[in-house]
Amino acid sequence: MFKGSLVALVTPFNNGQVDYKKLKELVEFHIENGTNGIVPCGTTGEAATLSFEEHEQVVSEVVNYVSGRIPVIAGAGSNNTKEAIHLTKHARKTGADGALVITPYYNKPTPEGLYRHYKAIAEEVDIPIVIYNVPSRTGISILPETVARLAEMKNIVAIKDASGNIDQATKISQLCNIIILSGEDSLILPIMSVGGKGVISVTANIVPSDTAALVRHCLEGNFGKALEYHYKLFPLCKGMFIETNPIPVKTAMKLLGRLNGEMRLPLCEITKENEERLKTVLENYGLLS
């Protein structure tokens, strides 16, 4: 279940509240357009500004909406190991297929601390766990050697690598058999060329079918066709990060009429200059006339 194009789902808001009607619409949109899995309450889902109650309800509702049609991997991380265990237990209770657990942010644990953090969660909760490495957000990058140690645990099954470093994915592939998922949309093809099995994607919120096609061609070993999709998607992937994620993707969805674009502070609206740049990217892709 941990391969293919999985979407890092945005969390829709309306007047400061989670918009569950729109959330259901987005889930159906992805299932209809070939997305292979849903990942709610991650970075793109603004998990950092959701209350515990909202976080748990979003996960529960997504699992309910999906109803077993494709896998759901619930964001469940924290820089507090007890909180991460709590959220991971909730993910299991709701029937999620896995839990995405970010490396602890701000407190910058040592490699041994990272190992013990994930080990504690894996021993406490019997659910497949995806390590989430995103050093630009957390201030710490998990070492390939630490990943290999953790991969020895039966329910630590995958890593979302958003380090932006192909060497990282290569070393992990050499050291263990853990599933590697790209956490950088512009690096889907390079990471899959060294053993990756898919992506947890921001850009899939905009073009789920094309993102899924790129991944599918890579999995089938058709890298010539995959390269065509890579070149096509590349400007759009870069456009999703012209400002802090998920500001550009929510703005793009607003421009396309799929979302109202509402975010929670401390995130705010995109600058006018970058909105024009984003419009150009969407126009060049053929999404805006």
C-alpha positions as semicolon CSV with decimal commas, in nm:
position;residue;x (nm);y (nm);z (nm)
1;M;0,000;0,000;0,000
2;F;0,297;0,235;0,050
3;K;0,378;0,310;-0,309
4;G;0,247;0,523;-0,591
5;S;0,124;0,882;-0,582
6;L;-0,004;0,974;-0,238
7;V;-0,137;1,324;-0,186
8;A;-0,033;1,542;0,107
9;L;-0,388;1,666;0,145
10;V;-0,464;2,030;0,224
11;T;-0,701;2,105;0,511
12;P;-0,986;2,328;0,390
13;F;-1,105;2,604;0,624
14;N;-1,414;2,823;0,618
15;N;-1,435;3,121;0,854
16;G;-1,169;2,971;1,076
17;Q;-1,326;2,626;1,102
18;V;-1,237;2,302;0,924
19;D;-1,468;2,266;0,624
20;Y;-1,560;1,896;0,636
21;K;-1,794;1,916;0,336
22;K;-1,508;2,046;0,122
23;L;-1,273;1,786;0,274
24;K;-1,504;1,512;0,151
25;E;-1,514;1,672;-0,197
26;L;-1,134;1,673;-0,210
27;V;-1,113;1,306;-0,111
28;E;-1,357;1,212;-0,389
29;F;-1,164;1,427;-0,637
30;H;-0,846;1,233;-0,564
31;I;-1,007;0,891;-0,583
32;E;-1,167;0,983;-0,916
33;N;-0,836;1,110;-1,055
34;G;-0,608;0,818;-0,977
35;T;-0,437;0,919;-0,653
36;N;-0,307;0,606;-0,482
37;G;-0,335;0,721;-0,121
38;I;-0,442;1,010;0,104
39;V;-0,218;1,167;0,369
40;P;-0,414;1,407;0,593
41;C;-0,272;1,625;0,870
42;G;0,081;1,659;0,741
43;T;0,276;1,977;0,671
44;T;0,052;2,060;0,373
45;G;-0,251;1,993;0,591
46;E;-0,138;2,263;0,839
47;A;-0,124;2,012;1,123
48;A;0,079;2,257;1,330
49;T;-0,224;2,488;1,363
50;L;-0,488;2,220;1,420
51;S;-0,603;2,151;1,774
52;F;-0,578;1,790;1,895
53;E;-0,954;1,761;1,853
54;E;-0,946;1,895;1,497
55;H;-0,647;1,679;1,406
56;E;-0,822;1,366;1,525
57;Q;-1,152;1,456;1,359
58;V;-0,988;1,531;1,024
59;V;-0,815;1,192;1,029
60;S;-1,137;1,017;1,134
61;E;-1,343;1,188;0,866
62;V;-1,090;1,116;0,589
63;V;-1,077;0,748;0,685
64;N;-1,457;0,745;0,686
65;Y;-1,484;0,921;0,348
66;V;-1,226;0,695;0,183
67;S;-1,397;0,385;0,323
68;G;-1,115;0,148;0,229
69;R;-1,098;0,242;-0,140
70;I;-0,735;0,360;-0,117
71;P;-0,490;0,372;0,176
72;V;-0,494;0,654;0,430
73;I;-0,168;0,741;0,606
74;A;-0,248;0,977;0,892
75;G;-0,011;1,251;1,000
76;A;0,070;1,167;1,361
77;G;0,400;1,333;1,449
78;S;0,512;1,564;1,726
79;N;0,833;1,681;1,891
80;N;0,692;1,528;2,209
81;T;0,714;1,149;2,201
82;K;0,408;1,103;2,424
83;E;0,201;1,325;2,197
84;A;0,323;1,137;1,890
85;I;0,221;0,809;2,054
86;H;-0,122;0,958;2,134
87;L;-0,181;1,069;1,774
88;T;-0,050;0,740;1,636
89;K;-0,284;0,545;1,864
90;H;-0,571;0,755;1,737
91;A;-0,470;0,685;1,376
92;R;-0,483;0,313;1,448
93;K;-0,815;0,344;1,630
94;T;-0,978;0,519;1,334
95;G;-0,868;0,245;1,095
96;A;-0,599;0,442;0,912
97;D;-0,363;0,220;0,714
98;G;-0,049;0,387;0,847
99;A;0,092;0,683;1,036
100;L;0,328;0,950;0,904
101;V;0,559;1,049;1,190
102;I;0,780;1,355;1,147
103;T;1,127;1,378;1,300
104;P;1,094;1,587;1,620
105;Y;1,127;1,957;1,541
106;Y;1,287;2,235;1,746
107;N;1,445;2,016;2,016
108;K;1,694;1,865;1,763
109;P;1,754;1,517;1,911
110;T;2,073;1,322;1,853
111;P;2,069;1,015;1,627
112;E;2,018;0,801;1,937
113;G;1,732;1,024;2,049
114;L;1,567;0,991;1,708
115;Y;1,606;0,615;1,721
116;R;1,448;0,594;2,066
117;H;1,164;0,828;1,965
118;Y;1,056;0,609;1,673
119;K;1,126;0,289;1,863
120;A;0,897;0,400;2,146
121;I;0,614;0,475;1,903
122;A;0,659;0,151;1,708
123;E;0,661;-0,058;2,025
124;E;0,355;0,118;2,165
125;V;0,133;0,119;1,855
126;D;0,087;-0,171;1,615
127;I;0,042;0,025;1,291
128;P;0,269;0,067;0,987
129;I;0,483;0,376;1,042
130;V;0,630;0,608;0,781
131;I;0,926;0,816;0,899
132;Y;0,905;1,174;0,775
133;N;1,240;1,345;0,720
134;V;1,209;1,716;0,634
135;P;1,515;1,898;0,771
136;S;1,414;2,236;0,623
137;R;1,119;2,231;0,863
138;T;1,260;2,050;1,164
139;G;1,625;2,155;1,186
140;I;1,740;1,792;1,196
141;S;1,796;1,522;0,934
142;I;1,777;1,156;1,020
143;L;2,091;0,966;0,919
144;P;2,064;0,674;0,676
145;E;2,228;0,458;0,943
146;T;1,952;0,548;1,190
147;V;1,689;0,468;0,927
148;A;1,852;0,128;0,876
149;R;1,837;0,058;1,251
150;L;1,471;0,152;1,260
151;A;1,390;-0,056;0,952
152;E;1,468;-0,364;1,158
153;M;1,142;-0,302;1,346
154;K;0,853;-0,484;1,177
155;N;0,612;-0,191;1,165
156;I;0,852;0,084;1,054
157;V;0,797;0,028;0,685
158;A;0,873;0,346;0,490
159;I;1,034;0,689;0,490
160;K;0,914;1,009;0,327
161;D;1,238;1,180;0,241
162;A;1,217;1,555;0,188
163;S;1,586;1,619;0,245
164;G;1,632;1,721;-0,119
165;N;1,944;1,505;-0,120
166;I;1,962;1,215;-0,364
167;D;2,267;1,082;-0,177
168;Q;2,040;1,034;0,126
169;A;1,796;0,816;-0,067
170;T;2,080;0,623;-0,230
171;K;2,247;0,545;0,103
172;I;1,917;0,436;0,258
173;S;1,856;0,204;-0,039
174;Q;2,199;0,052;0,007
175;L;2,162;-0,002;0,381
176;C;1,811;-0,148;0,411
177;N;1,491;-0,245;0,230
178;I;1,266;0,026;0,373
179;I;1,025;0,181;0,122
180;I;1,140;0,528;0,013
181;L;0,883;0,789;-0,086
182;S;0,989;1,122;-0,228
183;G;0,896;1,423;-0,019
184;E;1,014;1,663;-0,290
185;D;0,786;1,680;-0,592
186;S;1,059;1,795;-0,831
187;L;1,271;1,493;-0,732
188;I;1,017;1,216;-0,783
189;L;1,194;1,072;-1,087
190;P;1,550;1,099;-0,946
191;I;1,450;0,937;-0,616
192;M;1,259;0,661;-0,790
193;S;1,558;0,599;-1,016
194;V;1,763;0,500;-0,708
195;G;1,498;0,277;-0,556
196;G;1,208;0,498;-0,445
197;K;0,855;0,364;-0,474
198;G;0,651;0,683;-0,502
199;V;0,578;1,023;-0,356
200;I;0,378;1,200;-0,090
201;S;0,299;1,499;-0,305
202;V;0,191;1,860;-0,270
203;T;0,150;1,905;-0,646
204;A;-0,094;1,613;-0,659
205;N;-0,347;1,848;-0,498
206;I;-0,345;2,032;-0,833
207;V;-0,279;1,762;-1,096
208;P;-0,338;1,420;-0,938
209;S;-0,365;1,233;-1,269
210;D;-0,034;1,359;-1,408
211;T;0,148;1,302;-1,079
212;A;0,014;0,947;-1,064
213;A;0,116;0,889;-1,426
214;L;0,476;0,997;-1,358
215;V;0,500;0,760;-1,064
216;R;0,334;0,476;-1,251
217;H;0,579;0,500;-1,543
218;C;0,871;0,496;-1,297
219;L;0,734;0,188;-1,121
220;E;0,692;0,017;-1,458
221;G;1,051;0,099;-1,550
222;N;0,944;0,321;-1,839
223;F;1,179;0,606;-1,754
224;G;1,162;0,755;-2,103
225;K;0,792;0,826;-2,064
226;A;0,846;0,922;-1,700
227;L;1,100;1,182;-1,812
228;E;0,834;1,346;-2,031
229;Y;0,607;1,384;-1,730
230;H;0,900;1,501;-1,516
231;Y;0,972;1,785;-1,756
232;K;0,604;1,871;-1,786
233;L;0,547;1,876;-1,408
234;F;0,876;2,040;-1,309
235;P;0,770;2,409;-1,339
236;L;0,445;2,337;-1,155
237;C;0,629;2,150;-0,879
238;K;0,868;2,442;-0,832
239;G;0,575;2,683;-0,835
240;M;0,421;2,508;-0,536
241;F;0,718;2,621;-0,330
242;I;0,767;2,986;-0,431
243;E;0,649;3,064;-0,079
244;T;0,607;2,851;0,231
245;N;0,397;2,540;0,171
246;P;0,093;2,529;0,167
247;I;0,052;2,897;0,072
248;P;0,112;2,844;-0,303
249;V;-0,092;2,523;-0,335
250;K;-0,391;2,669;-0,153
251;T;-0,364;2,984;-0,365
252;A;-0,347;2,774;-0,682
253;M;-0,655;2,579;-0,576
254;K;-0,835;2,908;-0,517
255;L;-0,736;3,034;-0,862
256;L;-0,871;2,710;-1,009
257;G;-1,199;2,743;-0,818
258;R;-1,142;2,434;-0,605
259;L;-1,089;2,602;-0,266
260;N;-1,136;2,938;-0,097
261;G;-0,763;2,955;-0,017
262;E;-0,813;3,019;0,354
263;M;-0,515;2,950;0,583
264;R;-0,447;2,992;0,952
265;L;-0,199;3,232;1,104
266;P;0,094;3,248;1,112
267;L;0,048;3,158;0,745
268;C;-0,104;3,437;0,537
269;E;-0,194;3,518;0,176
270;I;0,066;3,503;-0,097
271;T;0,233;3,825;-0,212
272;K;0,085;3,990;-0,523
273;E;0,412;3,939;-0,709
274;N;0,421;3,568;-0,636
275;E;0,052;3,529;-0,714
276;E;0,121;3,661;-1,063
277;R;0,412;3,420;-1,097
278;L;0,187;3,137;-0,987
279;K;-0,082;3,238;-1,238
280;T;0,178;3,224;-1,514
281;V;0,283;2,874;-1,409
282;L;-0,079;2,756;-1,409
283;E;-0,143;2,920;-1,748
284;N;0,166;2,762;-1,902
285;Y;0,052;2,423;-1,777
286;G;-0,287;2,474;-1,940
287;L;-0,481;2,491;-1,614
288;L;-0,577;2,858;-1,650
289;S;-0,678;3,026;-1,975
